[in-house]
Tab-separated table of C-alpha atoms in Angstrom:
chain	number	residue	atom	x	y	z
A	7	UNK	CA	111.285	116.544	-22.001
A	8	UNK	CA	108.562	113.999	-22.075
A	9	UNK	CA	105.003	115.823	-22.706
A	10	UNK	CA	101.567	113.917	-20.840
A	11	UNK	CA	99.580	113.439	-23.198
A	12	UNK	CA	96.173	115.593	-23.385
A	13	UNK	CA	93.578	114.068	-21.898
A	14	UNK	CA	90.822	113.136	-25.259
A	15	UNK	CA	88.041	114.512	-23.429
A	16	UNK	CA	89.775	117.968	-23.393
A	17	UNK	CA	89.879	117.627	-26.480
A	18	UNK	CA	86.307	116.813	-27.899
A	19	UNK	CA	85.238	120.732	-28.257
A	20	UNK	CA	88.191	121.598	-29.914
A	21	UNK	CA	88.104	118.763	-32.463
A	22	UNK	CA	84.308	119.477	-33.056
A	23	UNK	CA	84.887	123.125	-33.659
A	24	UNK	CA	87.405	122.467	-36.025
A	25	UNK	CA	85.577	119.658	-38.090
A	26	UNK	CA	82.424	122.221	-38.027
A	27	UNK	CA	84.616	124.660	-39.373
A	28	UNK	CA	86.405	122.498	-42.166
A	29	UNK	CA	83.175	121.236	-43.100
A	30	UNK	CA	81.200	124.087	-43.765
A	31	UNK	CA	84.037	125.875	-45.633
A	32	UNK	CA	85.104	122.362	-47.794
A	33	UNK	CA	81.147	121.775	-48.607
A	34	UNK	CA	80.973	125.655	-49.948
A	35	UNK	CA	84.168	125.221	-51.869
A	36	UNK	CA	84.664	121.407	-52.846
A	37	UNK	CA	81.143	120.340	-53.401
A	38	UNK	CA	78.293	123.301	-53.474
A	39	UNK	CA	76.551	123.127	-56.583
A	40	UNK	CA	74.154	126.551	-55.852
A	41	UNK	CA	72.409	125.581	-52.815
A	42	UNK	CA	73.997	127.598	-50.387
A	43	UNK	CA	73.529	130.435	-52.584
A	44	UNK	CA	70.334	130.081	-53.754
A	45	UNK	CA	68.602	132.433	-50.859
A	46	UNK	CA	70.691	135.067	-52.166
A	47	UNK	CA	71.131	134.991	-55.197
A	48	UNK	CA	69.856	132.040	-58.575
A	49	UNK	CA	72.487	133.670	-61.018
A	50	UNK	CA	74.224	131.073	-62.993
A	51	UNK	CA	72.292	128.716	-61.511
A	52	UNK	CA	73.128	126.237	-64.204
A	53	UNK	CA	76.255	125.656	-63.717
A	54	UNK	CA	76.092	124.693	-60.459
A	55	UNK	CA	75.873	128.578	-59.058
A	56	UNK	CA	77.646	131.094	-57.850
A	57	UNK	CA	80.000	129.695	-55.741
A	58	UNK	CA	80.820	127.034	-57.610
A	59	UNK	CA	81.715	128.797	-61.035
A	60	UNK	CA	83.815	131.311	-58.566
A	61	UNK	CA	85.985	128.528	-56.484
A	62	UNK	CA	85.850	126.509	-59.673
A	63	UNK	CA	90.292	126.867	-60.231
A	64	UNK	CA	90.457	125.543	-56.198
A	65	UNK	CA	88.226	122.850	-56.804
A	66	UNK	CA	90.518	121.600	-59.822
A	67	UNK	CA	93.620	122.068	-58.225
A	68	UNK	CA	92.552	120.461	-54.901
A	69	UNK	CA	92.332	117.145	-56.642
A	70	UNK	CA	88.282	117.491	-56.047
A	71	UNK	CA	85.868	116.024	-58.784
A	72	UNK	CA	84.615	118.520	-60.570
A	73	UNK	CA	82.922	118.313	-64.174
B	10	UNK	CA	96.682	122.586	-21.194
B	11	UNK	CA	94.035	124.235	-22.549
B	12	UNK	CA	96.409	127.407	-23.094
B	13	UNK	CA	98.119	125.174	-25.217
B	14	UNK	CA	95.214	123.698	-27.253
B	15	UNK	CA	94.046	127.274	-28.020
B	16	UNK	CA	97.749	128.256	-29.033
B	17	UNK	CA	97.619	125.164	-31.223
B	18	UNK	CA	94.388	126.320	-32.874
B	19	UNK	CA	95.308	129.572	-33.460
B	20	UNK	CA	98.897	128.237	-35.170
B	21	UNK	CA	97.489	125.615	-36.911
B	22	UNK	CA	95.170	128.558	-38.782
B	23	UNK	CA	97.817	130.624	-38.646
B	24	UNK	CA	100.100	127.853	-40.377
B	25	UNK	CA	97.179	127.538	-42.989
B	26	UNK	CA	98.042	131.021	-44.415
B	27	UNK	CA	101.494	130.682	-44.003
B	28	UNK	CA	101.061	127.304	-46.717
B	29	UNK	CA	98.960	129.647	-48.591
B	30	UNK	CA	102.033	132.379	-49.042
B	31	UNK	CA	104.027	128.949	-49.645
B	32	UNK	CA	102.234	127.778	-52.262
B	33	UNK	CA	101.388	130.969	-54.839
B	34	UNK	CA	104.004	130.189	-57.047
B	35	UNK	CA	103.057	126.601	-57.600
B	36	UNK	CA	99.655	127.488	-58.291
B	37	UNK	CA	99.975	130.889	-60.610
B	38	UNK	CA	101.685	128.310	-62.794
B	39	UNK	CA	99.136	125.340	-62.411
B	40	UNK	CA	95.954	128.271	-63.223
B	41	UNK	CA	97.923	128.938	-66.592
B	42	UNK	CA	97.628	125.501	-67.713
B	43	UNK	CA	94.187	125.080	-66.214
B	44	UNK	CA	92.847	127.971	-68.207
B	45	UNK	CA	94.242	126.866	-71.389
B	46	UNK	CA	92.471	123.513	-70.580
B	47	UNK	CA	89.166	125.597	-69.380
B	48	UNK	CA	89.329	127.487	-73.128
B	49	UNK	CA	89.890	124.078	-74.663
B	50	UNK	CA	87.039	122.591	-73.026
B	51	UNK	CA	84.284	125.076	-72.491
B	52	UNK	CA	85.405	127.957	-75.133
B	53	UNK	CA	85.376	131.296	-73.783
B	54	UNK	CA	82.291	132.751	-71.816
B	55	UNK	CA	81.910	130.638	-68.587
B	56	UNK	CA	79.513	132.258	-66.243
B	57	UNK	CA	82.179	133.864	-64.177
B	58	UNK	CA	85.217	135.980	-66.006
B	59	UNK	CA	88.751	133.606	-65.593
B	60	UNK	CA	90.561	136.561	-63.065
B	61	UNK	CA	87.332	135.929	-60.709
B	62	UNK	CA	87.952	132.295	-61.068
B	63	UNK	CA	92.143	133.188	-59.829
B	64	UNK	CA	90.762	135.240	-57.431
B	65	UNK	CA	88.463	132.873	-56.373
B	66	UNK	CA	91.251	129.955	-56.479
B	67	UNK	CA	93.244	131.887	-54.108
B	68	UNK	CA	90.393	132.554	-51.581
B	69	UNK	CA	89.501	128.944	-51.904
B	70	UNK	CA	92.578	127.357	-51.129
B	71	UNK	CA	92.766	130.587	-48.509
B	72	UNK	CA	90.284	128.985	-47.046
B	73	UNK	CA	90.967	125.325	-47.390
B	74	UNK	CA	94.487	126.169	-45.278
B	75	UNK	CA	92.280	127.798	-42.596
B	76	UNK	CA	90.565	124.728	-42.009
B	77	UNK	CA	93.207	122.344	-42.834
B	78	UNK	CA	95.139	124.142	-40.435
B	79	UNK	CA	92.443	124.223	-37.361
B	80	UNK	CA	91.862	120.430	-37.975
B	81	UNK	CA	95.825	120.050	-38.186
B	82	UNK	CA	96.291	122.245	-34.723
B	83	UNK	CA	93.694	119.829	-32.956
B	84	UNK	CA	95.499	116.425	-34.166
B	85	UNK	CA	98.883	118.319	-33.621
B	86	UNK	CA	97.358	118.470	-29.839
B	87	UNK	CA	96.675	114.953	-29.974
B	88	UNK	CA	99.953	113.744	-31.079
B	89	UNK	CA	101.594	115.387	-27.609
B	90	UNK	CA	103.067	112.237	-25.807
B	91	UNK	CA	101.255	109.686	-28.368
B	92	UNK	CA	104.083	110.457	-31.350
B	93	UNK	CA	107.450	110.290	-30.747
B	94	UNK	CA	109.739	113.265	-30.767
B	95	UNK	CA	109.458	116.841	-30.325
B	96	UNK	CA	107.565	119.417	-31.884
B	97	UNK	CA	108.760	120.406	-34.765
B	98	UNK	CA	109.502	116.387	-35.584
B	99	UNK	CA	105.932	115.508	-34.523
B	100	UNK	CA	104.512	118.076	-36.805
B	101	UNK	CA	106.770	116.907	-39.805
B	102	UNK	CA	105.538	113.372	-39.138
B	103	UNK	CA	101.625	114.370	-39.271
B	104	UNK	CA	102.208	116.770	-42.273
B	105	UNK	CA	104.162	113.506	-43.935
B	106	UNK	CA	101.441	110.910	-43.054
B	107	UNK	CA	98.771	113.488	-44.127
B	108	UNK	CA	100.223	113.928	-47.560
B	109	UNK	CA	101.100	110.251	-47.665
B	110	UNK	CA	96.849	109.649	-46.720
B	111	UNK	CA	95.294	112.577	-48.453
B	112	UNK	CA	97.100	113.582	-51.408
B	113	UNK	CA	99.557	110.675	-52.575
B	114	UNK	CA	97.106	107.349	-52.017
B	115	UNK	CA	93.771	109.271	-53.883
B	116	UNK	CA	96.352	110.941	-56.453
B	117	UNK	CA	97.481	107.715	-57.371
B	118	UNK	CA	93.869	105.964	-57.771
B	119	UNK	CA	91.575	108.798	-58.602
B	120	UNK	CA	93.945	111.788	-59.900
B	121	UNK	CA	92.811	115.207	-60.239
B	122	UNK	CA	91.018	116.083	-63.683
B	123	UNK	CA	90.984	119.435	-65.849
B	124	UNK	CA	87.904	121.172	-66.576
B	125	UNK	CA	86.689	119.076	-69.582
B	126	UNK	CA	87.991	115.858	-68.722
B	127	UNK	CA	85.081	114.061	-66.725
B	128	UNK	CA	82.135	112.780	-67.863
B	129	UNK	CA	79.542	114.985	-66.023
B	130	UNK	CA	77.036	111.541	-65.234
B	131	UNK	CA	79.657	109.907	-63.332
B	132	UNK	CA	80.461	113.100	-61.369
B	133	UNK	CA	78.474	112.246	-58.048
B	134	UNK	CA	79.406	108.688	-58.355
B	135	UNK	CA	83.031	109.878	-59.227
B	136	UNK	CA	82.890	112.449	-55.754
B	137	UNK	CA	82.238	109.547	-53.793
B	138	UNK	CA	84.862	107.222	-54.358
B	139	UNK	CA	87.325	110.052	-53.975
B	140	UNK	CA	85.990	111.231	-50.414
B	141	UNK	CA	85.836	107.452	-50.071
B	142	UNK	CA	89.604	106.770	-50.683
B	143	UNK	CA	90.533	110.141	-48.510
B	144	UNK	CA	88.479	108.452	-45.146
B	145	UNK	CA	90.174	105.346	-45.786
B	146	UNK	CA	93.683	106.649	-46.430
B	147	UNK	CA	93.179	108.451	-42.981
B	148	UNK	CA	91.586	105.581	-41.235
B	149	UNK	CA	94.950	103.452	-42.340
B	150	UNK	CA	97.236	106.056	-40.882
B	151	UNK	CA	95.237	105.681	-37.291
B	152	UNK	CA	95.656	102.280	-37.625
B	153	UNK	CA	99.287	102.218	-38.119
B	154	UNK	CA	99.678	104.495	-35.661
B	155	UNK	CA	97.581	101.998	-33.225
B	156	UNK	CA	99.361	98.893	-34.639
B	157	UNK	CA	103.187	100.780	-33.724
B	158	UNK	CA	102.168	100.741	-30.004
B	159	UNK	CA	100.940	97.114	-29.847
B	160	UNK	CA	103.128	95.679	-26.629
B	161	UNK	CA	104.545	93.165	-29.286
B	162	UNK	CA	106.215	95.232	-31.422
B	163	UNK	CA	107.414	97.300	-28.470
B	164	UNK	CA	110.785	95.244	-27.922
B	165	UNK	CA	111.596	96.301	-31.730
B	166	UNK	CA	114.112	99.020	-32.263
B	167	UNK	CA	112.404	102.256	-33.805
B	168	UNK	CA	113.356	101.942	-36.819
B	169	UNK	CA	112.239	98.152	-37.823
B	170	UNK	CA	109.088	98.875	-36.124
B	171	UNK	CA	108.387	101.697	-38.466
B	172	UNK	CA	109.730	100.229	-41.364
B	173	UNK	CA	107.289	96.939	-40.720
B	174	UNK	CA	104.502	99.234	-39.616
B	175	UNK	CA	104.711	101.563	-42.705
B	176	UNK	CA	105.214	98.365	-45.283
B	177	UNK	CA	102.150	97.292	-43.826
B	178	UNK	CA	100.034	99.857	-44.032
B	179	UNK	CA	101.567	100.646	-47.632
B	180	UNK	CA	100.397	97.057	-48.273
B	181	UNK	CA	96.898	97.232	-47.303
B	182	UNK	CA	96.602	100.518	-49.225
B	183	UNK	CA	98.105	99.039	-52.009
B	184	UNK	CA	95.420	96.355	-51.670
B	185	UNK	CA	92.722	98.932	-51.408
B	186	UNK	CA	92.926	101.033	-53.592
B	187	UNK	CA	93.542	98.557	-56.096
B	188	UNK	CA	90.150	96.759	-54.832
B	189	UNK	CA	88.032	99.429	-55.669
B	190	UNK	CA	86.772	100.565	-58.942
B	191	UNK	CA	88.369	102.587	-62.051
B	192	UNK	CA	87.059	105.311	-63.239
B	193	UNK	CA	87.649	106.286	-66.871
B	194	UNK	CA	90.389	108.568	-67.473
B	195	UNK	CA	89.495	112.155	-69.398
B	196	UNK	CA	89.828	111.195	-72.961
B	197	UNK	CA	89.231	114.332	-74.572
B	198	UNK	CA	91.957	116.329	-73.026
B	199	UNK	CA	95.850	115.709	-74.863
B	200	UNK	CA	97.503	113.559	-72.324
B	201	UNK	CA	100.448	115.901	-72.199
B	202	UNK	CA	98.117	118.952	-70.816
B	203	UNK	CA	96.677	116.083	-68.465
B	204	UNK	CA	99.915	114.888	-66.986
B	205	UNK	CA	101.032	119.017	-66.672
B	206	UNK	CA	97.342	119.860	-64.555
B	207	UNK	CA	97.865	116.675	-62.918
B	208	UNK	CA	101.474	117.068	-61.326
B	209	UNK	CA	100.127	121.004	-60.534
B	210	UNK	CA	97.485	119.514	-58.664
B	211	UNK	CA	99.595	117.370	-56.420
B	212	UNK	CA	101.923	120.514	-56.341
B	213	UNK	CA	99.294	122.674	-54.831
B	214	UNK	CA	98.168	119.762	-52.255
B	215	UNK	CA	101.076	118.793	-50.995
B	216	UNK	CA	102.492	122.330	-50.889
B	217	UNK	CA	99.136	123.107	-48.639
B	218	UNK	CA	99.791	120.187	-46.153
B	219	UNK	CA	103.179	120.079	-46.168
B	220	UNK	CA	103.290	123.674	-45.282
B	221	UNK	CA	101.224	123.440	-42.562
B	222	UNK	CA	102.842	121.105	-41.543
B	223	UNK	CA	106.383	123.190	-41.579
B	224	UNK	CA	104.700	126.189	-40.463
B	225	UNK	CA	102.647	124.695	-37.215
B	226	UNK	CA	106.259	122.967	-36.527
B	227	UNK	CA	107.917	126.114	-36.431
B	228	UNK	CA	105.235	128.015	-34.213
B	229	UNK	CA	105.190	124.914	-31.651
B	230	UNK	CA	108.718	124.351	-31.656
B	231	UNK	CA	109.076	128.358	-30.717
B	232	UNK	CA	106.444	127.965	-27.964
B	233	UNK	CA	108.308	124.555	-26.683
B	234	UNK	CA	111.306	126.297	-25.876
């Protein structure tokens, strides 16, 4: 069986949804240091908020710079 | 076609969990060592108790799969007709170049750090070159991919052409990554606990990916037939 290939332009939305997608959720758990948070809530501000001190073990194990 | 796209979406995220379920074990181990390193480091008392941090280490990479495995669907989609093989062989191929890309080439220049190990000034600086080496380890894959279809290698039998393809991009990596800047290893961390984190870190990475990979193979492959 020899498949066409999809067309690129059908695939533009899908591509963009996904990327949108991966990036928000990467940049709240790889790289947020508080600012997402920050409307809701300054706790532990400090060390880089909320978010960060809770996906801190993902962060390390995905290889991402951390501290 | 579009049935298909959406199918792929939803098995790539589906695939994403499916790594997740993969990859517990690797990284219940991997969280022990991390937390001895964390204790080391920081002492007890970080701003968040250490089973919120687990928890929060399994949502995270939870939701890391989810969006590895969208992105993974729509390049899965892609491959149709432009990569050689089947399903379930065109999915292994991605997952392998992926890991190959995304976890082996930055692993190997910029490796993973425990808590305690980096020196906090560098860290944007250190963030960079890391994203930096992931774009490029991706943007060598596409172009290996584009070099394997030139016309001229065409009259080459598969295997030579992917053998001189894959040397060269291996090259030009090599070349690369050995062009851009060091970064100091953690010195304060006993290079025993570092090697241990380290090879859990490429654990949990490659377990992600590759089980994407496996799992989006499997779903496709079932939908193929």
């Amino acid at each position: 069986m020899t498949a066409r290939p999809v067309p690129l332009r059908a695939l533009t939305w899908p591509f963009l949804g996904a990327l949108l997608l991966a990036a928000l959720v990467l940049y709240a758990l790889a790289f947020d240091q508080g600012a997402l948070a920050a409307p809701v809530t300054t706790a532990m501000a400090e060390d880089g908020g909320v978010l960060h001190e809770f996906f801190h073990d993902a962060r390390h194990l995905l290889g991402v710079p951390c501290h | 076609m579009r049935r298909g796209l959406a199918a792929g979406l939803v098995a790539g995220v589906l695939a994403g969990l499916v790594g997740l379920v993969a990859g517990e074990p690797a990284l219940g181990r991997a969280v022990a060592l991390e937390e001895a390193a964390d204790l080391a480091a920081r002492g007890p008392g970080s701003a968040v108790a250490r089973g919120g941090q687990r928890a929060g280490l399994v949502v995270g990479t939870s939701l890391a799969g989810l969006a590895v495995g969208a992105l993974f669907g729509v390049a899965a989609a892609w491959a149709v007709g432009r990569v050689e093989g089947g399903a379930w062989a065109r999915s292994l191929k991605l997952g392998a170049v992926l890991v190959a890309a995304v976890v082996v080439l930055p692993a190997i220049k910029y490796p993973a750090n425990p808590p305690g190990a980096g020196d906090p000034v560098t860290l944007s600086a250190r963030t960079t070159l890391y994203l930096g080496l992931v774009a490029l380890g991706l943007v060598l894959a596409a172009i290996g991919w584009a070099v394997g279809r030139l016309p001229a290698l065409a009259r080459l039998r598969v295997p030579a052409r992917q053998v001189l393809v894959g040397a060269g991009v291996g090259l030009v990596a090599v070349v690369v990554a050995a062009a851009l800047p060091d970064l100091d290893a953690g010195a304060a961390v006993p290079a025993e606990l570092l090697w241990s984190f380290r090879l859990g870190s490429l654990a949990t990475q490659a377990v992600l990916l590759g089980a994407t990979a496996i799992g989006y193979g499997l779903l496709a492959d079932g939908a193929e037939r």
